[in-house]
Short mmCIF file of C-alpha atoms in Angstrom, two decimals:
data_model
loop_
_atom_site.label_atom_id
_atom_site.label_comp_id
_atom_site.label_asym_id
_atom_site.label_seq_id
_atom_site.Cartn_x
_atom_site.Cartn_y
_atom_site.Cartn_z
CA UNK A 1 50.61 70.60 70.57
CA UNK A 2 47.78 70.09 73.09
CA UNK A 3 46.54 72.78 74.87
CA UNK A 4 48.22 71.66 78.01
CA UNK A 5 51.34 72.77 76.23
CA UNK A 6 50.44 76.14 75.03
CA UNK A 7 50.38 78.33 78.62
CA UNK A 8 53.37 80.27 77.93
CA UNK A 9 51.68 81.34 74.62
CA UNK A 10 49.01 82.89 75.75
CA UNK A 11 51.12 85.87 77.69
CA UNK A 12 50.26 84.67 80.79
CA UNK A 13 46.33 84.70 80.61
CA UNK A 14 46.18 81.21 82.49
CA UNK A 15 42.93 79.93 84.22
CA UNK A 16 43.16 77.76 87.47
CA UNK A 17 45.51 74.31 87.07
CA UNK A 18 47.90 76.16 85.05
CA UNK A 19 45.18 75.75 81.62
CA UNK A 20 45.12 78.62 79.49
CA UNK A 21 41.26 80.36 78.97
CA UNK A 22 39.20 79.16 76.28
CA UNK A 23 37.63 82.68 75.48
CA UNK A 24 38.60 86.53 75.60
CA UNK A 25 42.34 87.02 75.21
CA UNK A 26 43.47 83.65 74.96
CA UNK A 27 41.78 83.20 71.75
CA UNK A 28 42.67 86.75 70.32
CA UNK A 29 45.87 86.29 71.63
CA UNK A 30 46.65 82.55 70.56
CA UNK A 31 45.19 83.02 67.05
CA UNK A 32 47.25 86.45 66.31
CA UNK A 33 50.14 83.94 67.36
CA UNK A 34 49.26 81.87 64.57
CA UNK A 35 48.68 84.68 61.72
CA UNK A 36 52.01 86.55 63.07
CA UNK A 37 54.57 83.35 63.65
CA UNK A 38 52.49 80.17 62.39
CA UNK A 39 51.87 78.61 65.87
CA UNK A 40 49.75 75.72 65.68
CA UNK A 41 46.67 76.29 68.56
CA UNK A 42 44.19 74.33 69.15
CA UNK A 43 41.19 75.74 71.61
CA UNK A 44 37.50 75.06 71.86
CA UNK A 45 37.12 78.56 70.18
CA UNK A 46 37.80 76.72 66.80
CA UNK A 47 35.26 75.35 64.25
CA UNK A 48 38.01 72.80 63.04
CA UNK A 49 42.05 71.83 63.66
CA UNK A 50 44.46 72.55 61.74
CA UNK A 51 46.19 69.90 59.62
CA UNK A 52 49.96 68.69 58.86
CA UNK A 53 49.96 70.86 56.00
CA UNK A 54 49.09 74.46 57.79
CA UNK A 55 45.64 74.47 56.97
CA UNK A 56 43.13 76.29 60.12
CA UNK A 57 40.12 77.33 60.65
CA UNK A 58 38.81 80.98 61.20
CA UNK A 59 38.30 81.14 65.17
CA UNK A 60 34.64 82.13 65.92
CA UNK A 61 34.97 85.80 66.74
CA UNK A 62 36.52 86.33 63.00
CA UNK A 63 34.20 84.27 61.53
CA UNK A 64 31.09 86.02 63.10
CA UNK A 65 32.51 89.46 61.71
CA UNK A 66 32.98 87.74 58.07
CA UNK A 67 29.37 86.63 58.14
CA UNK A 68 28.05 90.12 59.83
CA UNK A 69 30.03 92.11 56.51
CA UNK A 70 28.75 89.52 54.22
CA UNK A 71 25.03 90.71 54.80
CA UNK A 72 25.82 94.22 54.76
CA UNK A 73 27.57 93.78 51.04
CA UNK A 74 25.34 90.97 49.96
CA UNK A 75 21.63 91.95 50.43
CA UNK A 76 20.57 88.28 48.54
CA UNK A 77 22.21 86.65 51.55
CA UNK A 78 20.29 88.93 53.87
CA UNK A 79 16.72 88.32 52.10
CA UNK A 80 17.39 84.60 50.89
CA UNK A 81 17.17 80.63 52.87
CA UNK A 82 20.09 80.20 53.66
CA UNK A 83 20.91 76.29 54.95
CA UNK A 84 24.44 74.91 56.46
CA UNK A 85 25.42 71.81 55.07
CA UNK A 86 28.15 69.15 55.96
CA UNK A 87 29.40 67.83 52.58
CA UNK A 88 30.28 69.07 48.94
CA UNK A 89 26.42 68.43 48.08
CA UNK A 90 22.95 69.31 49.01
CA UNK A 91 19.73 68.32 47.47
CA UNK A 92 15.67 69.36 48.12
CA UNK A 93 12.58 67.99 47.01
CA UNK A 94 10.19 70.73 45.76
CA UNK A 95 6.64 69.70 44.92
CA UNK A 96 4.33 71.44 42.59
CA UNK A 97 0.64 71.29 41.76
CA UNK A 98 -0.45 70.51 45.23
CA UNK A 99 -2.67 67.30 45.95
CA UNK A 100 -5.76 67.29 44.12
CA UNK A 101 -8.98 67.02 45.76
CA UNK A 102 -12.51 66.54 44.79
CA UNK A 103 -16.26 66.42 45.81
CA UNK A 104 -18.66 63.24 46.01
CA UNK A 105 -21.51 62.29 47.53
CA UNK A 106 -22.04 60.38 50.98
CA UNK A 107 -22.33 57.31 49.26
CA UNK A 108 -20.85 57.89 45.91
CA UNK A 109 -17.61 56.39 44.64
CA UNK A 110 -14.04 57.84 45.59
CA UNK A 111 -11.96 57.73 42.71
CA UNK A 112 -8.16 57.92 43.11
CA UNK A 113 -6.52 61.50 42.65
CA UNK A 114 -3.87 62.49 41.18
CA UNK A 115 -0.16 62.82 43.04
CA UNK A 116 1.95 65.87 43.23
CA UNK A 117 5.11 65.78 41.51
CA UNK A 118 8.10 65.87 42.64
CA UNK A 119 11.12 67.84 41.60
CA UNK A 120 15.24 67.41 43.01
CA UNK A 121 17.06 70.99 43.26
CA UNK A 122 20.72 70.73 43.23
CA UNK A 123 22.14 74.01 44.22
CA UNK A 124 25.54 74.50 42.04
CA UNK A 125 28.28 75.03 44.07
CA UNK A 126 31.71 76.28 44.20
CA UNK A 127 34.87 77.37 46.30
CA UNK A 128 34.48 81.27 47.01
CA UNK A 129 38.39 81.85 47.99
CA UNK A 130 40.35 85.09 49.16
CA UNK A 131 43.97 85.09 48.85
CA UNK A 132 45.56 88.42 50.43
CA UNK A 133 49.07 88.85 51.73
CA UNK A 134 51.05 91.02 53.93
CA UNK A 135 54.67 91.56 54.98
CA UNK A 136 56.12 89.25 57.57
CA UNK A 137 57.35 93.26 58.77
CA UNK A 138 54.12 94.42 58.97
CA UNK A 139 52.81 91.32 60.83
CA UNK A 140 55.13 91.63 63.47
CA UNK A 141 54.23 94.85 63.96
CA UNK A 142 52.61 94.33 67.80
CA UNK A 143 50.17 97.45 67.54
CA UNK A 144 48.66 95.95 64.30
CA UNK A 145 44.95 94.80 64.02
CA UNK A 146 45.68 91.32 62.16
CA UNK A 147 42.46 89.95 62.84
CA UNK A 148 40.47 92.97 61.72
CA UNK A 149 42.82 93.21 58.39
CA UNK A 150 42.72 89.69 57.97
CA UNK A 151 38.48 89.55 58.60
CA UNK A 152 38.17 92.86 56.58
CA UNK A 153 40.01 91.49 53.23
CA UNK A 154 38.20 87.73 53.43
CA UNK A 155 34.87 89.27 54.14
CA UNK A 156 35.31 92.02 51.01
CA UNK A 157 36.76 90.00 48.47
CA UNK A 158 33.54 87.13 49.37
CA UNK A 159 31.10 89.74 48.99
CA UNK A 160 31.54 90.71 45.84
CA UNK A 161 32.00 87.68 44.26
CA UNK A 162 29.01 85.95 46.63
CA UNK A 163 26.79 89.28 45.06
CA UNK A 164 27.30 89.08 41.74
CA UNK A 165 26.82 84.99 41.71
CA UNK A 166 23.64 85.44 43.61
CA UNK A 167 21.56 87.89 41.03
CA UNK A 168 23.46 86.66 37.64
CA UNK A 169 26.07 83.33 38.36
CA UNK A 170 26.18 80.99 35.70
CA UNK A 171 26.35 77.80 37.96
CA UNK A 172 29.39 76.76 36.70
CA UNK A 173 31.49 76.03 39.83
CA UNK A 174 29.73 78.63 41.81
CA UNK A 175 25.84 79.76 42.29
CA UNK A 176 23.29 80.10 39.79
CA UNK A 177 21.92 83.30 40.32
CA UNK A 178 17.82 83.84 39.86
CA UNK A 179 18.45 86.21 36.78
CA UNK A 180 20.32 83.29 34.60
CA UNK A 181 17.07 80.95 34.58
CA UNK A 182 14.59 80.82 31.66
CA UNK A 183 12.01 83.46 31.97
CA UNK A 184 8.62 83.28 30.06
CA UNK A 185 5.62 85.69 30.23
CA UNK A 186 2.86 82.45 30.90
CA UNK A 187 1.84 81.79 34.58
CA UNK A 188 1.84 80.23 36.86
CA UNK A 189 -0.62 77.71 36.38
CA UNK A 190 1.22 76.50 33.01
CA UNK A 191 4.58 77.58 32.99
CA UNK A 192 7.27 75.03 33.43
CA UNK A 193 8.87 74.32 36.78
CA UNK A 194 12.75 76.21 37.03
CA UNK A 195 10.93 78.85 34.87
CA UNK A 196 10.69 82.57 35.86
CA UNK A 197 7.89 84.79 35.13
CA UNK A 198 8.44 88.13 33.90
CA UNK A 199 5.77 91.23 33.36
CA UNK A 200 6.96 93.44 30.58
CA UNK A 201 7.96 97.41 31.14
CA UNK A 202 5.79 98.44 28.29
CA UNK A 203 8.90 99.95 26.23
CA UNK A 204 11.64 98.33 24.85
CA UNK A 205 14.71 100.46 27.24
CA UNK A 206 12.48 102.30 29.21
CA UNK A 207 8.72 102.18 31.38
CA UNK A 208 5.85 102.49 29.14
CA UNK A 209 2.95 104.76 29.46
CA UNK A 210 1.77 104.93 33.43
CA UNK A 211 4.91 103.43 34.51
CA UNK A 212 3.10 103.16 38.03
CA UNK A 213 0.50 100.98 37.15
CA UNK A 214 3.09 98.51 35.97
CA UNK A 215 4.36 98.26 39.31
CA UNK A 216 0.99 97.61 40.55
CA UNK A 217 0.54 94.98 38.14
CA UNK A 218 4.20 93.26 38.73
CA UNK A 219 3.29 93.27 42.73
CA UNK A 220 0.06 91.22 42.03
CA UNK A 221 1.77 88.79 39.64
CA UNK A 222 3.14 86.92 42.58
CA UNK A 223 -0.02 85.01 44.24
CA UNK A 224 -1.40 86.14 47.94
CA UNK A 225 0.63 83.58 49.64
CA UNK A 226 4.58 84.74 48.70
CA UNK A 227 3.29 88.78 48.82
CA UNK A 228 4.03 87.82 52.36
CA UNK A 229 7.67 88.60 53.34
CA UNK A 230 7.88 90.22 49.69
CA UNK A 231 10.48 92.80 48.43
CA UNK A 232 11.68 94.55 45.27
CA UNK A 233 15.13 93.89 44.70
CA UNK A 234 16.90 96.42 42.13
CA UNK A 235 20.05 98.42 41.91
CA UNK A 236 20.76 102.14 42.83
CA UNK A 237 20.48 103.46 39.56
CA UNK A 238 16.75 101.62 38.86
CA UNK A 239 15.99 102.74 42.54
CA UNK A 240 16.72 106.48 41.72
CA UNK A 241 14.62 106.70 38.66
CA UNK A 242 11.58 105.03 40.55
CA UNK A 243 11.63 107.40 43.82
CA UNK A 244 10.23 109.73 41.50
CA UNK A 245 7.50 108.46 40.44
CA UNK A 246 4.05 109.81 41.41
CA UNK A 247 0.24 108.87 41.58
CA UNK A 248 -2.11 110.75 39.36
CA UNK A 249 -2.64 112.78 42.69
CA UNK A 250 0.59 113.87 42.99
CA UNK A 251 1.76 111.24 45.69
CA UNK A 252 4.67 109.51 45.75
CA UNK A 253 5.00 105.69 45.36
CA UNK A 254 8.43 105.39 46.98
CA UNK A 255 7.90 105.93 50.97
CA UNK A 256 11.41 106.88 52.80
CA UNK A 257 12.53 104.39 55.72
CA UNK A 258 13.11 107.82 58.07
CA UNK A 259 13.67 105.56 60.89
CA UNK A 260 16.77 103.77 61.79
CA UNK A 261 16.58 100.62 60.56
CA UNK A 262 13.66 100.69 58.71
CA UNK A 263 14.16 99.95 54.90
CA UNK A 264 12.30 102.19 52.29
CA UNK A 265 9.21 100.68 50.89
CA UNK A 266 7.21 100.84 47.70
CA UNK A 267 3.91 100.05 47.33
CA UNK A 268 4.15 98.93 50.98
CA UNK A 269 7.22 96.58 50.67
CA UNK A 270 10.95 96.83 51.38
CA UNK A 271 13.36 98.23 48.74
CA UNK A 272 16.49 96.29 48.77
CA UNK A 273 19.25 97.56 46.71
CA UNK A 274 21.69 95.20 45.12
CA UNK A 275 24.18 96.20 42.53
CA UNK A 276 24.60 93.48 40.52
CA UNK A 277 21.36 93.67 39.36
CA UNK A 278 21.12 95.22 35.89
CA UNK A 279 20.69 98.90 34.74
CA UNK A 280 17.54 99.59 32.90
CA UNK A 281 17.93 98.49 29.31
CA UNK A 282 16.28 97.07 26.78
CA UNK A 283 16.05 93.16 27.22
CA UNK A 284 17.45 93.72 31.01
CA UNK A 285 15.25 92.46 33.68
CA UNK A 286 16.24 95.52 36.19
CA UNK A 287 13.74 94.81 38.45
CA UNK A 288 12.83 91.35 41.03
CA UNK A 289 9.73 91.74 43.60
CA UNK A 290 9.10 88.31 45.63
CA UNK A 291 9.81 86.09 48.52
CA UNK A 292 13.20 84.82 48.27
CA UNK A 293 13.28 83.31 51.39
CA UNK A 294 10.63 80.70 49.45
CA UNK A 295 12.55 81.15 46.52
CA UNK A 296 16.17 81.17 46.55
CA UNK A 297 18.45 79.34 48.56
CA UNK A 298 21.58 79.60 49.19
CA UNK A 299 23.77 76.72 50.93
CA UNK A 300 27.07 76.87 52.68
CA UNK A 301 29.88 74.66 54.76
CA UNK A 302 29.43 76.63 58.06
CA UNK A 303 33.60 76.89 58.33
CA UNK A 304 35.85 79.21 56.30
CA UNK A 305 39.14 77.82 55.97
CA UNK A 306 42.63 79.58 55.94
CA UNK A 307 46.05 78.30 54.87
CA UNK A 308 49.27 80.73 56.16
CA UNK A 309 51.81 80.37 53.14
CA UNK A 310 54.85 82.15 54.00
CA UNK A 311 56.70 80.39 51.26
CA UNK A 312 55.75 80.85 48.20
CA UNK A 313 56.17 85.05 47.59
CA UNK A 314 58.43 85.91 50.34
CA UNK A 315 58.91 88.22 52.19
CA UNK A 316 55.35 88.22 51.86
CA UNK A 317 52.64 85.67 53.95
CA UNK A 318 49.49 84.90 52.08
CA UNK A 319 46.27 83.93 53.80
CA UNK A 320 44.73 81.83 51.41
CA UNK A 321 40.79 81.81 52.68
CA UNK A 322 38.46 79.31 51.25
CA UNK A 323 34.49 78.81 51.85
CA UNK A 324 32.24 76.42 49.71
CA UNK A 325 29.30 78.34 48.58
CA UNK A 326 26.01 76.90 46.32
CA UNK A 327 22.62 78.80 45.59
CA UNK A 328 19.59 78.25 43.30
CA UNK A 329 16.40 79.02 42.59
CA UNK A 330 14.07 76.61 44.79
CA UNK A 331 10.38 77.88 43.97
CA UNK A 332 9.99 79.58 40.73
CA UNK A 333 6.63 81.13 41.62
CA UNK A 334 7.67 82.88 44.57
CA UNK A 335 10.14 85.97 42.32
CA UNK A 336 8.66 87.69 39.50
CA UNK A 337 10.84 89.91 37.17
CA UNK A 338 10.11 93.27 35.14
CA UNK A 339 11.77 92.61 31.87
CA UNK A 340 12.51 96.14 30.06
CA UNK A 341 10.92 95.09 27.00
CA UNK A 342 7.39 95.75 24.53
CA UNK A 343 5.82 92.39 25.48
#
């Protein structure tokens, strides 16, 4: 049905030329429609139509909310590249080693250098999907919040599978998260590309002796260029044990964010707290310091589909949500890891 055809819909809200408005109430209204009864609408509000089979897309207002409660639940998301793509697949050309240069004199011989090489990253992905249901009762119900409920349950459900594929995701069908790489203790200059570097605690379930200094020492791991934009990424309980740790002066490393807004820093750099990552324990790497907006990225269709079934369990309607979702490490150099280990 074209828009034309939809005035009486919209409860009135018409602009001139008897054409219902394209923003506001029209689209709250005409999209509750659609949740509530099934109505087919079609607005400029909408990232895509809806096809012969039911299928629409998330108008922009409930969309916006899914992506605001996303970073709230998913810090990776909120520290990570994040890049919108049009198709099942996405693919980036990293280079490592840099071009090499060299010295001659004015009128000695330029030999050729050497080339960087090139490496493809294919970001696994998958379809993150939501499938909660309510009463046809309850929908009807005028004084009920449908796009709130319906936002709230996408936007939980997608976080916590989004955070736990982000830190530790196999890349089977969804993200490979920066924890399930190879890790190796060698550096940069040697270590293979894809590989992460980690600096051991000192113990094998527990910080070794001057537990500060290893902190120090895990901080300058990651060369001058990524410390920029850094930050430690660790869970509550890790976060916790570290706040009370103390300089050999009595200070303390961990410095409160007592201003609105402002994160908590150690050694100087945000503390973001993500609870998928591991609990200390021996072989665990509990704690991540770098730049993962150089070194993770995460890539997603910009749309999040929903299908109203009010077939298959009545006299319940199911909104079955779908969004396809990749990540994977991009620049190995750029996160280092403290692996909770001897050496």
């Amino acid at each position: 049905m074209t828009i034309e055809g939809m005035t009486s819909g919209f409860s009135g809200v018409a602009a001139p030329g008897n054409r219902p408005l394209l923003s506001g109430a029209a689209i709250e209204n005409g999209f509750a429609a659609f949740v509530r009864a099934g109505t087919t609408v079609e607005t400029k509000a909408l990232s895509s139509a809806s096809d012969a089979a039911g299928g629409h897309a998330v108008p922009e207002a409930i969309d916006t909310l899914i992506e605001s409660t996303l970073k709230s639940a998913s810090p990776i998301r909120a520290i990570a590249q994040v890049v919108q793509v049009g198709g099942a697949g996405y693919r980036k050309l990293v280079t490592n080693g840099g071009t090499p240069s060299g010295w001659a004199g004015e009128t000695a011989a330029r030999p050729e250098t050497a080339t960087p090489t090139f490496n493809e990253i294919v970001p696994p992905m998958g379809e993150l999907y939501a499938n909660p249901a309510a009463s046809q009762a309850m929908l009807d119900d005028a004084a009920f919040d449908v796009e709130g409920w319906l936002a709230g349950e996408i936007a939980s459900e997608f976080a916590r599978a989004e955070g736990q594929a982000f830190v530790s995701g196999n890349g089977v069908a969804r993200p490979k998260g920066f924890l399930s790489y190879p890790t190796s203790a060698v550096g940069d200059a040697t270590r293979a590309f894809g590989t992460m570097q980690y600096l051991a605690s000192g113990a094998a379930a527990d910080f070794g002796t001057e537990p500060e200094n290893r902190l120090i020492d895990l901080v300058h791991l990651l060369r001058r260029p990524y410390r920029q934009g850094a930050c430690w990424v660790m869970n509550a309980q890790t976060a916790a044990r570290i706040r009370k740790f103390k300089t050999a002066d009595g200070a303390f490393l961990w410095v409160p964010g007592l201003i609105e807004g402002r994160p908590d820093t150690l050694l100087g750099y945000p503390v973001v707290e993500a609870e998928d990552m591991p609990d200390i324990a021996a072989g665990n790497s509990a704690i991540a310091f770098g730049n993962f907006k150089a070194g993770y990225l995460i890539a997603e269709r910009a749309e999040t589909q929903v299908l109203r079934d009010p077939y298959s369990n009545k006299p319940f309607v199911h909104f079955y949500a779908t969004r396809r979702v990749g990540g994977a490490v991009i620049n190995s150099e750029a996160i280092k890891l403290m692996k909770f280990a001897v050496s």
